[in-house]
Short mmCIF file of C-alpha atoms and ligand atoms in Angstrom, two decimals:
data_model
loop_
_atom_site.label_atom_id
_atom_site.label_comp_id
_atom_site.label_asym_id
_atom_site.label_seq_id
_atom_site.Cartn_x
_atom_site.Cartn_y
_atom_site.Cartn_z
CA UNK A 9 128.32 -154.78 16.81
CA UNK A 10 128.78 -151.32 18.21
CA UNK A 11 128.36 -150.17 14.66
CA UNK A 12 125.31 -151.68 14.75
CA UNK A 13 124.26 -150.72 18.29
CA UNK A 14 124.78 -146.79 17.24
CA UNK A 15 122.44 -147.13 14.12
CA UNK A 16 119.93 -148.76 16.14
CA UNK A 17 120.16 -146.09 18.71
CA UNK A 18 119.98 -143.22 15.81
CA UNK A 19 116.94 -144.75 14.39
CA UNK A 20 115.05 -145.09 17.88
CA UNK A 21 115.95 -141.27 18.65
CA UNK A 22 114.70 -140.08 15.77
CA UNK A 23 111.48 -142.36 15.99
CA UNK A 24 111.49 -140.99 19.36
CA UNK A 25 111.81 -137.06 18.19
CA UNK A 26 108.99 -137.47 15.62
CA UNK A 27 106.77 -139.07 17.75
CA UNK A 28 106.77 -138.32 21.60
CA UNK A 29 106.82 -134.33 21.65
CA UNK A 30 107.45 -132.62 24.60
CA UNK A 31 106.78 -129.07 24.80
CA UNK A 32 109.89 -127.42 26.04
CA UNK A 33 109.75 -124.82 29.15
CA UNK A 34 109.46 -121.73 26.77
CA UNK A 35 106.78 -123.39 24.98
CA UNK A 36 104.51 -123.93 27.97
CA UNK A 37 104.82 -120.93 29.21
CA UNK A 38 103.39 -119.45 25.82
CA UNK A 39 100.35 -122.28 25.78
CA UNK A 40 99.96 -120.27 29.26
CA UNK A 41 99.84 -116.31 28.00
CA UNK A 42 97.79 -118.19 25.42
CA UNK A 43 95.02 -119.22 27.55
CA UNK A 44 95.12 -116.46 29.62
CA UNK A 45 94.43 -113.89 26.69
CA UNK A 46 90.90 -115.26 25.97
CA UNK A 47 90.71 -112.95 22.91
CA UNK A 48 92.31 -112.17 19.80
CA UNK A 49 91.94 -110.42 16.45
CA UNK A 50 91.80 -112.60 13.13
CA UNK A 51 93.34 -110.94 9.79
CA UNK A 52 92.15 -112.19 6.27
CA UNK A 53 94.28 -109.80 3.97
CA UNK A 54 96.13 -110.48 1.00
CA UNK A 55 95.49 -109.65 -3.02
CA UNK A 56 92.00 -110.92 -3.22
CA UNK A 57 90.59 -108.09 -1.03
CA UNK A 58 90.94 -106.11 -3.98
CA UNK A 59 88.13 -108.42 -5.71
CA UNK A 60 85.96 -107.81 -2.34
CA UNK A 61 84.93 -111.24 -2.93
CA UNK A 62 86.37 -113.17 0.23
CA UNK A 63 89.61 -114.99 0.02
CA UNK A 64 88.56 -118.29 -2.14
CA UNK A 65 87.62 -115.97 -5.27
CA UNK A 66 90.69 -117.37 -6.89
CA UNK A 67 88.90 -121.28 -6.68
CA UNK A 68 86.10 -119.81 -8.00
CA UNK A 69 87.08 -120.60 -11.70
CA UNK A 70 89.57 -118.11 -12.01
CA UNK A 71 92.65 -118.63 -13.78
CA UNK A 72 95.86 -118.03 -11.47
CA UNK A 73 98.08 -115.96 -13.86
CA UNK A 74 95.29 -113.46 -14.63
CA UNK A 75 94.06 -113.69 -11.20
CA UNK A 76 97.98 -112.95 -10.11
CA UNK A 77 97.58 -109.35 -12.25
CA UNK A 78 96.02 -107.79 -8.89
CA UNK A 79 99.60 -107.75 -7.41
CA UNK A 80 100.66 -104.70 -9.94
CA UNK A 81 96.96 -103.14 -8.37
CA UNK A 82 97.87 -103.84 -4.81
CA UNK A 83 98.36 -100.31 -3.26
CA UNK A 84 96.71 -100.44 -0.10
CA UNK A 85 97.61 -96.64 1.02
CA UNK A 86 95.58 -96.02 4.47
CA UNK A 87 97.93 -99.27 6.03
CA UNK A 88 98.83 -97.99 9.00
CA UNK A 89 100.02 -101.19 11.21
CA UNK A 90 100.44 -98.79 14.61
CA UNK A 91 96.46 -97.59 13.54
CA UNK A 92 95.36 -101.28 13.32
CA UNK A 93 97.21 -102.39 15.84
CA UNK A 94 95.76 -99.67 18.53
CA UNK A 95 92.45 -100.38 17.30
CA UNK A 96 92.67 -104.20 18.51
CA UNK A 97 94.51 -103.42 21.49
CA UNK A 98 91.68 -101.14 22.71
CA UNK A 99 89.38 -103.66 21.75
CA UNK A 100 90.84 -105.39 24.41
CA UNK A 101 92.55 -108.23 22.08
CA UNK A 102 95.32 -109.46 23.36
CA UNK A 103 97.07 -111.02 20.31
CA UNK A 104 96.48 -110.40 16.47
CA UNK A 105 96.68 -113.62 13.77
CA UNK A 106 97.33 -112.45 10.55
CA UNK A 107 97.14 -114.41 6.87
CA UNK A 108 101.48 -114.93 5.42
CA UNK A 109 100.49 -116.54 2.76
CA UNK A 110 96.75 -117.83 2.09
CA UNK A 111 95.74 -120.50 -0.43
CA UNK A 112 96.19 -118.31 -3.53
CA UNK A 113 99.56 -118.60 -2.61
CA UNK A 114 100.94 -114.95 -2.33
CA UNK A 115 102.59 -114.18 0.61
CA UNK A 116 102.34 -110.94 2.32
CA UNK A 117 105.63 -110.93 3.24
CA UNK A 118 108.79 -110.16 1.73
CA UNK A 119 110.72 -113.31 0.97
CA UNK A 120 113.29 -114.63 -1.02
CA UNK A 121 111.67 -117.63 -2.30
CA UNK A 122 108.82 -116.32 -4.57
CA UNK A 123 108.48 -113.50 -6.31
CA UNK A 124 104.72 -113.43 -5.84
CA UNK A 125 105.30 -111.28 -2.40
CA UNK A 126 103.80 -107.88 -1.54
CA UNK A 127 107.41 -106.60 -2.10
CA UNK A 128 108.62 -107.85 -5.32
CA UNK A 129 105.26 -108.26 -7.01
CA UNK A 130 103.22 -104.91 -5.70
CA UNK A 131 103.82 -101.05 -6.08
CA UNK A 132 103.86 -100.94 -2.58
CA UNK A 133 106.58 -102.78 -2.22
CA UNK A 134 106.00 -102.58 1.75
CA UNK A 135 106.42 -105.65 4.20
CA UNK A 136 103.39 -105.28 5.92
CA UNK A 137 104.26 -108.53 8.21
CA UNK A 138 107.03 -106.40 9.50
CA UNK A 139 105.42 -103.56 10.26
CA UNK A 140 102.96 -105.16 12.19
CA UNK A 141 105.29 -106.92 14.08
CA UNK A 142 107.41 -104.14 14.96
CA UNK A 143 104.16 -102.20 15.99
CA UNK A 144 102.87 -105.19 17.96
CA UNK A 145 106.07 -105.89 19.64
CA UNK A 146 106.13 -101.75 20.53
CA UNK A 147 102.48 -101.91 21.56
CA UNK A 148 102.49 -105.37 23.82
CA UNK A 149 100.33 -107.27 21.95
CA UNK A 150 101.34 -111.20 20.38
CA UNK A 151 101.51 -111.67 16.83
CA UNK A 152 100.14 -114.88 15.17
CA UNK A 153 101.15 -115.87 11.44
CA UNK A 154 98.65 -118.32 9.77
CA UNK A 155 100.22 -119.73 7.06
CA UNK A 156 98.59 -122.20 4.21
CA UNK A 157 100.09 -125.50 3.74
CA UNK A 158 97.88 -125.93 0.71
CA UNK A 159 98.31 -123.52 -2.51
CA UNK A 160 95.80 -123.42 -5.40
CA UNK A 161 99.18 -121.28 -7.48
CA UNK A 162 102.27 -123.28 -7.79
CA UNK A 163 103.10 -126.26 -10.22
CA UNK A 164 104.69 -128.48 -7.20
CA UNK A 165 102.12 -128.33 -4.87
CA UNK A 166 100.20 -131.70 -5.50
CA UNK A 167 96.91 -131.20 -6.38
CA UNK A 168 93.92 -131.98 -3.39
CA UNK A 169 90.39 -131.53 -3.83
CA UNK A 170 90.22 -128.30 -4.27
CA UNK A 171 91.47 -125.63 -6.90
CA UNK A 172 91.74 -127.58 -9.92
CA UNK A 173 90.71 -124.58 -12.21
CA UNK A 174 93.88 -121.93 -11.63
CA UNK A 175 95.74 -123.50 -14.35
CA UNK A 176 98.02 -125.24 -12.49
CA UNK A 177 100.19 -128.24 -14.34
CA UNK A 178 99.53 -130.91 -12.37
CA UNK A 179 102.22 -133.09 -13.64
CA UNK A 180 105.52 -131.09 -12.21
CA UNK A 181 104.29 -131.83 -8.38
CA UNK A 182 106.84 -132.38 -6.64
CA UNK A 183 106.35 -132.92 -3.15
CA UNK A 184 110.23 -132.42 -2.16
CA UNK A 185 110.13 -129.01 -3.66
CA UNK A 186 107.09 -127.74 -2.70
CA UNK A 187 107.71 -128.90 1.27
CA UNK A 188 110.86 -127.52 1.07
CA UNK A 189 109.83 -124.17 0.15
CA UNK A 190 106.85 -123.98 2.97
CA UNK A 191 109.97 -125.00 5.07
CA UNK A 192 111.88 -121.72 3.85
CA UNK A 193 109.47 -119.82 4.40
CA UNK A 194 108.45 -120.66 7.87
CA UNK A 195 112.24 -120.16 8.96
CA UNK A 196 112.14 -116.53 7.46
CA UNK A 197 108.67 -115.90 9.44
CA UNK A 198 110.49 -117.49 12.25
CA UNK A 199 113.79 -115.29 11.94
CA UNK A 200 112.86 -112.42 10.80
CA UNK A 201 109.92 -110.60 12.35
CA UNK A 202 110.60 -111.54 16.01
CA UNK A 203 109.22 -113.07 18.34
CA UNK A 204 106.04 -115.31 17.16
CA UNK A 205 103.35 -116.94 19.39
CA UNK A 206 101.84 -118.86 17.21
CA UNK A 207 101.70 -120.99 13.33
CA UNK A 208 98.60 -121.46 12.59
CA UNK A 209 98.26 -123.59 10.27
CA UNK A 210 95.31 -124.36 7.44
CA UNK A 211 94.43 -126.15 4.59
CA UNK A 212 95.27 -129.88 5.33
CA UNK A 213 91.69 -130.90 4.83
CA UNK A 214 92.82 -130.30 0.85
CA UNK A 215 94.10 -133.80 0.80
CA UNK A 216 91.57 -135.74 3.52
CA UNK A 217 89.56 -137.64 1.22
CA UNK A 218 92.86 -138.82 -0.87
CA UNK A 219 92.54 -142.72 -1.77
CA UNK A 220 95.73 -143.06 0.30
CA UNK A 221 96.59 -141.02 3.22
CA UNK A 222 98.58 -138.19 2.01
CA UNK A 223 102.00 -137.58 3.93
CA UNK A 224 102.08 -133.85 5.11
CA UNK A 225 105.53 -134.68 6.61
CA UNK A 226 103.86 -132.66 9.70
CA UNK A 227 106.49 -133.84 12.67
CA UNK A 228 109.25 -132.63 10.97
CA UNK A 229 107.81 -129.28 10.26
CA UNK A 230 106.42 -128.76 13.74
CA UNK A 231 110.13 -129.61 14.75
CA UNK A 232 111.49 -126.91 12.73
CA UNK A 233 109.28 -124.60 14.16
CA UNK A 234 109.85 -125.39 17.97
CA UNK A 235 113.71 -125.89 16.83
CA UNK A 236 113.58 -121.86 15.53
CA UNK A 237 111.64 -120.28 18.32
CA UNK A 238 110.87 -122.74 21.19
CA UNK A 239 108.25 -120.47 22.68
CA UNK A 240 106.15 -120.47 19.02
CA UNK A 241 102.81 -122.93 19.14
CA UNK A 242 101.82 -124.70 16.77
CA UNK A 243 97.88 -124.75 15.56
CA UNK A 244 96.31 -126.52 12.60
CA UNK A 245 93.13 -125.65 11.70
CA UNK A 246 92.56 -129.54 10.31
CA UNK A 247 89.15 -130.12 12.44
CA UNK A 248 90.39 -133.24 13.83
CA UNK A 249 91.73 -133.80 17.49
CA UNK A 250 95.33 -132.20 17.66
CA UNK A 251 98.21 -133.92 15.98
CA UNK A 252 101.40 -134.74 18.24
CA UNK A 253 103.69 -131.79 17.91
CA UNK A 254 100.99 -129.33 18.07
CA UNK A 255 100.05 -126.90 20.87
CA UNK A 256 97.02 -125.65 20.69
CA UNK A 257 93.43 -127.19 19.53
CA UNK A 258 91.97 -124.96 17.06
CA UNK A 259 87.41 -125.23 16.38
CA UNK A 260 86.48 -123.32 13.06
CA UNK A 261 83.04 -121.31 13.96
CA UNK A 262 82.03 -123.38 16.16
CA UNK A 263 82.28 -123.57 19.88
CA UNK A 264 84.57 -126.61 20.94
CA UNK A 265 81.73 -129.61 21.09
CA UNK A 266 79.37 -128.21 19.30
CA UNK A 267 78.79 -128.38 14.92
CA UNK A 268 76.65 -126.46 13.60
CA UNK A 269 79.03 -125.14 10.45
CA UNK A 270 79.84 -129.65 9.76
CA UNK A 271 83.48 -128.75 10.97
CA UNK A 272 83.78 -129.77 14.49
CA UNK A 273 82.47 -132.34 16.83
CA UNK A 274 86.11 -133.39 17.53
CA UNK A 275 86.71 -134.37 21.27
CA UNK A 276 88.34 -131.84 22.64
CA UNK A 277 91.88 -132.60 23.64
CA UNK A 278 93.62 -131.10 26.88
CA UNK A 279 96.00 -128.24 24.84
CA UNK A 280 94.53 -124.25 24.68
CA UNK A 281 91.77 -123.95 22.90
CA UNK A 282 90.75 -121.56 20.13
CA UNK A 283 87.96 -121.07 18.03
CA UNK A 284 87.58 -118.94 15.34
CA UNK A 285 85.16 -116.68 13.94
CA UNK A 286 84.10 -114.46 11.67
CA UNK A 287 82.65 -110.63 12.75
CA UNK A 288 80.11 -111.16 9.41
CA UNK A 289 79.80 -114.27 7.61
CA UNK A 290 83.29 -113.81 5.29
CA UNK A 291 87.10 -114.43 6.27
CA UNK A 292 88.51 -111.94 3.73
CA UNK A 293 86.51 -108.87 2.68
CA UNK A 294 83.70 -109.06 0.70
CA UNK A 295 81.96 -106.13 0.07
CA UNK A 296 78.60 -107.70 -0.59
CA UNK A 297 78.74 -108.95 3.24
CA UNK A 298 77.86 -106.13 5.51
CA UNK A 299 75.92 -109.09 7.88
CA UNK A 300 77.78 -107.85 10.82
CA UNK A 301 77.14 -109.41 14.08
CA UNK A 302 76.25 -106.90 16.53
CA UNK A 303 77.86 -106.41 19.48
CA UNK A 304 75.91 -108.55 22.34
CA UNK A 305 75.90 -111.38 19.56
CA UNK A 306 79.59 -110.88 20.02
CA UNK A 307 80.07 -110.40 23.43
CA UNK A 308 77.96 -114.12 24.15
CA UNK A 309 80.28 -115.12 22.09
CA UNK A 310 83.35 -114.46 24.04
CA UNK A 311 81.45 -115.29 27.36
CA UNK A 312 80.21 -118.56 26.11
CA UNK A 313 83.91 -119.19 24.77
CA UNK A 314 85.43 -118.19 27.83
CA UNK A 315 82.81 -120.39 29.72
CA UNK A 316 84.22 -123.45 27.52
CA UNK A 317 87.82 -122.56 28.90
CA UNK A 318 88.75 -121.65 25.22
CA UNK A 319 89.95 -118.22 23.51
CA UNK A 320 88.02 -116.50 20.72
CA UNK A 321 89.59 -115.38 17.62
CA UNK A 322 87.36 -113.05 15.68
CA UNK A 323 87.68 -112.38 11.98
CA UNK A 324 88.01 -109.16 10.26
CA UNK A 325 88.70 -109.00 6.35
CA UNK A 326 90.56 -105.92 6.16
CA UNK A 327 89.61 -103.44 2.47
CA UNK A 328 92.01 -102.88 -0.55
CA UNK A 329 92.86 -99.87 0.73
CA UNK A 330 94.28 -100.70 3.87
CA UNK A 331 91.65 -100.01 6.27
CA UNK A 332 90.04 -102.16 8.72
CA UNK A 333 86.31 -101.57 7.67
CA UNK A 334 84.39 -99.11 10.18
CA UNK A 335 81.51 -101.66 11.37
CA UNK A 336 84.59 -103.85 12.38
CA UNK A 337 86.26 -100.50 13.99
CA UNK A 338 82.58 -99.73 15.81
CA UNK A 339 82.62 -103.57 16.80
CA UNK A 340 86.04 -103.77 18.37
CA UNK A 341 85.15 -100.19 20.25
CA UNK A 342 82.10 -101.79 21.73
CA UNK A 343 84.00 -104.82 22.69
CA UNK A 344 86.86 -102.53 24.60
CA UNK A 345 84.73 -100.65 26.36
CA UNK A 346 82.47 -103.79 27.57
CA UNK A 347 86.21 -105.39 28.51
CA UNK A 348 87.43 -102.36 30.33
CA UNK A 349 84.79 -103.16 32.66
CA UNK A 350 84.12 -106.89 32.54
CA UNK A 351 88.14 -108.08 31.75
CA UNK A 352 88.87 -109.40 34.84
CA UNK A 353 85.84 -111.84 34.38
CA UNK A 354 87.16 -113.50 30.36
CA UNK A 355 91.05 -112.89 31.02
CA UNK A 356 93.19 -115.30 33.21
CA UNK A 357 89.76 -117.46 33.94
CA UNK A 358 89.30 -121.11 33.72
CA UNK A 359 86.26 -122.54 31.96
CA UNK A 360 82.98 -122.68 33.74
CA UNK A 361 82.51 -125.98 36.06
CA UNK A 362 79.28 -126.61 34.70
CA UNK A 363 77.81 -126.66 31.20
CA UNK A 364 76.46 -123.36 29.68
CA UNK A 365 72.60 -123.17 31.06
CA UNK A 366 69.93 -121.58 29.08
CA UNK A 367 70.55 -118.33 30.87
CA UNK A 368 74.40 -118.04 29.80
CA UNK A 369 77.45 -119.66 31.55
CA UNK A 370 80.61 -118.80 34.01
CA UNK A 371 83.89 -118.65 34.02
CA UNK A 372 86.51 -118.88 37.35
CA UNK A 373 89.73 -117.63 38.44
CA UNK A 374 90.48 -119.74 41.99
CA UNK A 375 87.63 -119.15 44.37
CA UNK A 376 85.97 -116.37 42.58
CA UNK A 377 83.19 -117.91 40.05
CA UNK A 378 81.91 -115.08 37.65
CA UNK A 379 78.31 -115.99 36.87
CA UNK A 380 77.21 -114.43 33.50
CA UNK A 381 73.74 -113.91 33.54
CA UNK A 382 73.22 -113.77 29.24
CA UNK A 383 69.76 -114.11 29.03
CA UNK A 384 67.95 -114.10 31.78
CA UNK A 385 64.59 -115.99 32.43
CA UNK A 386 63.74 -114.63 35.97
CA UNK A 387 65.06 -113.23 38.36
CA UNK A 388 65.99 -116.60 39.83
CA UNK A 389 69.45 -118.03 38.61
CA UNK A 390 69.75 -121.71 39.51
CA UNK A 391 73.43 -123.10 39.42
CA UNK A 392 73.96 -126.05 38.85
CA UNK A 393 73.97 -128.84 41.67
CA UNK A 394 77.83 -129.07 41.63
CA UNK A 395 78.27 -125.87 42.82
CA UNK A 396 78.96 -124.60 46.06
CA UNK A 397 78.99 -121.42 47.40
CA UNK A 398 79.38 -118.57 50.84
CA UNK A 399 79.54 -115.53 48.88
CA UNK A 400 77.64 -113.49 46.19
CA UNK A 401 77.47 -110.15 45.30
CA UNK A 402 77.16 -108.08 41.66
CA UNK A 403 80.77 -107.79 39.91
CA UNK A 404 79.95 -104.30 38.66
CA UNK A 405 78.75 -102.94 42.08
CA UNK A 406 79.80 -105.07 44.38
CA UNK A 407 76.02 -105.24 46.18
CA UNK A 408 75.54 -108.11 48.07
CA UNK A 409 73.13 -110.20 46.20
CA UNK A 410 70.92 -112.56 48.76
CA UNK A 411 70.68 -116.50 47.57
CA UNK A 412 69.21 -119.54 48.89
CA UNK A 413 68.99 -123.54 48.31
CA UNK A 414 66.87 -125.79 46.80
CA UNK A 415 67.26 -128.89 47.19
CA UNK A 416 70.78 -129.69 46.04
CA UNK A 417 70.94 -126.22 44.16
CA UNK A 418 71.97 -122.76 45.29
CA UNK A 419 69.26 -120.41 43.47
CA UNK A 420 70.34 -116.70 43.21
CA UNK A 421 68.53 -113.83 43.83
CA UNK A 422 68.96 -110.58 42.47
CA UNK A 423 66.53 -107.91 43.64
CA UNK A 424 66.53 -106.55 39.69
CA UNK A 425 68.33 -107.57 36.62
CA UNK A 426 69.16 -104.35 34.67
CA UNK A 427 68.61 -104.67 30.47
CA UNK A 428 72.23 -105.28 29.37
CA UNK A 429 74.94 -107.77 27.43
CA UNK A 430 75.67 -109.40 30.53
CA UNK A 431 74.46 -109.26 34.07
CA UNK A 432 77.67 -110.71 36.15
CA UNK A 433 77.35 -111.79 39.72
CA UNK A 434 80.46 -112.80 41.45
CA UNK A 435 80.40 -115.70 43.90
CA UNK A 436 83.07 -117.50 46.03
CA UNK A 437 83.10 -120.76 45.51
CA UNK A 438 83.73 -123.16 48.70
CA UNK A 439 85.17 -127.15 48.21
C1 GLC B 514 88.76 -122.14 6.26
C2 GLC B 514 88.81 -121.40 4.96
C3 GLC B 514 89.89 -120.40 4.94
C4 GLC B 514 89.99 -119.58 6.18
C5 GLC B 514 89.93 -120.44 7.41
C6 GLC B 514 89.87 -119.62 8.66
O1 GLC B 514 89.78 -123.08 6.36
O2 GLC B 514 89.05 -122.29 3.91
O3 GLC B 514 89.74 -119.60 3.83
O4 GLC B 514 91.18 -118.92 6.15
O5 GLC B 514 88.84 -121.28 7.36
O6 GLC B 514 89.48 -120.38 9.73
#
């Protein structure tokens, strides 16, 4: 009976540790920093930037073994991780998310359970994971790893719906194998680079229109990722509301709630939020995309991110040689400068309390509501009818700016709106 009793309890706990997660102290205070940071710096960069034909080029009808020749080619000699990861930090990023191992299946990393690595497989034989963490960790800045669950290279993954012309034998899948080396490799990005914010994960969608559900053995994995560094969230990039186990909801281009790109539209779940984006239209370089948004398309894009209560993570596809490309470097100056003087109205604020208007949105931090005036109309800004307030004046200047009611709406009433990104007018909020 007791026997009995034991195995009974055994099964319930671990029904009970794969299904009702609960974030540990260390782990909420990172889904914290998270939010607070508003803004980080994507990384696309692995052998196909030497094709300069985005990341998918291998899916493209390529054949994985010739495709896997770039390795020997791989020599990217202007890396410098402390130049990179200055550039971002001055951007006014506060955290960088950079591609392990994409869906071609090489991993930037040195590890011992492939030999298709920048170490073993390159001339340059440099880990380039660790010296970006070591220069991230020296400069203050969080470091993200996205990591593929899918992979169009190896024999074990099992085959999903995309892929299917790298050559790959689909008969020696073996799902045991192939989770157990994802596994491996988590634990050494989890052990051996430091401290790490975030797994990000992508490439589950590979198996959503399987006949039967395919079994990502997900809880598990999360579990060995909050088991190796409690603090570390957990992201999938699925486009579906969050799994249990995971920290953070992640939107792909699009702003959480709206679809433009046929990703989103998910509800939007109470975790962080990120969405990500890229700075032209590709994730890894392509040199035939110089479509570069400029810098007030990118600056909306923060504000109206912020507005939503949700962080932005903009894409750049670094080159071959090791370079971030100089529109990106232009962009992310632009974008520092504009946050050395607007910071204090994206970082540490709470999403706006009313929807974005057709003149742009705001974003809060207790009492103080940061009104971003994004394209103005008039000279007349009418908030919402759920907002209160004694108080406004412009953030820049501090100049009292006059405002009156209509009705149930507080109109207000610059004398002048100068031509700019963003006109900002600070207001205490009261109730
Ligand atoms: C999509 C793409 C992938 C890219 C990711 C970034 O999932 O397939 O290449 O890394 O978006 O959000």
């Amino acid at each position: 009976m007791k026997k009995l009793m034991l195995s009974f309890l055994a099964i319930l706990s671990v029904s009970i540790s794969s299904f009702a997660y609960v974030p540990t102290a260390e782990n909420l205070k990172s889904r914290e920093d998270f939010a607070n940071d508003r803004f980080g710096i994507f990384l696309h960069w692995g052998i196909y930037s030497l094709f300069g034909q985005g990341e998918w080029y291998l899916n493209y009808g390529l054949n994985a073994d010739e495709y896997s020749k770039a390795a020997k080619a791989f020599y990217p000699i202007d890396f410098n991780a402390e130049e990179w990861v200055k550039a971002i930090k001055d951007a006014g990023a506060k955290y960088i998310c950079i591609t392990s191992r994409h869906h071609d299946g090489f991993s930037m990393f040195d590890t011992a359970y492939s030999d298709y690595d920048i170490v073993d497989a390159t001339p340059f034989k440099r880990d380039i994971l660790k010296e970006l963490a070591e220069e991230c960790e020296k400069q203050g800045i969080a470091l993200h790893f996205y990591y593929s669950h899918l992979d169009w290279t190896r024999d074990d993954y099992p085959q999903g719906r995309t892929g299917h012309d790298t050559g790959r034998d689909a008969s020696k899948a073996d799902w045991d194998s192939y989770y157990s080396f994802m596994n491996n490799q988590l634990t050494e990005l989890l052990t051996n680079y430091g401290p790490i914010r975030a797994i990000w994960f992508d490439g589950w969608w590979d198996h959503d229109q399987d006949a039967t559900p395919f079994n990502w053995h997900l809880p598990e994995q999360y579990e060995l990722i909050h088991n190796l560094q409690p603090g570390c969230l957990v992201g999938n990039n699925h486009h579906q509301v969050p799994f249990e186990g995971e920290d953070i909801q992640i939107f792909e281009r699009d702003l959480p709630g709206e679809n433009h790109y046929g990703l989103s539209g998910q509800d939007i779940s109470t975790l962080p939020l990120e969405t990500c984006n890229t700075m032209n239209g590709m994730w890894g370089y392509k040199i035939k995309d110089q479509d570069y948004k400029d810098t007030p398309t990118l600056i909306n894009q923060l504000v109206k991110t912020a507005g939503l209560g949700a962080n932005l993570l903009l894409n750049i596809g670094p080159q071959p040689n090791g370079e971030l490309p100089a529109t990106a470097l232009s962009r992310l100056k632009d974008m520092g400068e504009w946050l050395n003087v607007y910071g204090e109205t994206i970082y540490g604020t709470q999403g706006s309390p009313f929807p974005a208007q057709t003149w742009g949105t705001s974003t809060r931090k207790g009492d103080r509501l940061f009104v971003h005036v994004l394209t103005p109309e008039s000279n007349a800004i009418v908030l919402p009818d759920n907002v209160k307030i004694s108080d406004a004046k412009e953030f820049v200047s501090g100049k009292k700016i006059k405002f009156t009611k209509a009705g149930d709406h507080i109109v207000l009433l610059p004398e002048t709106i100068p031509e700019g990104i963003d006109y900002v007018i600070e207001c205490k909020i009261v109730g």
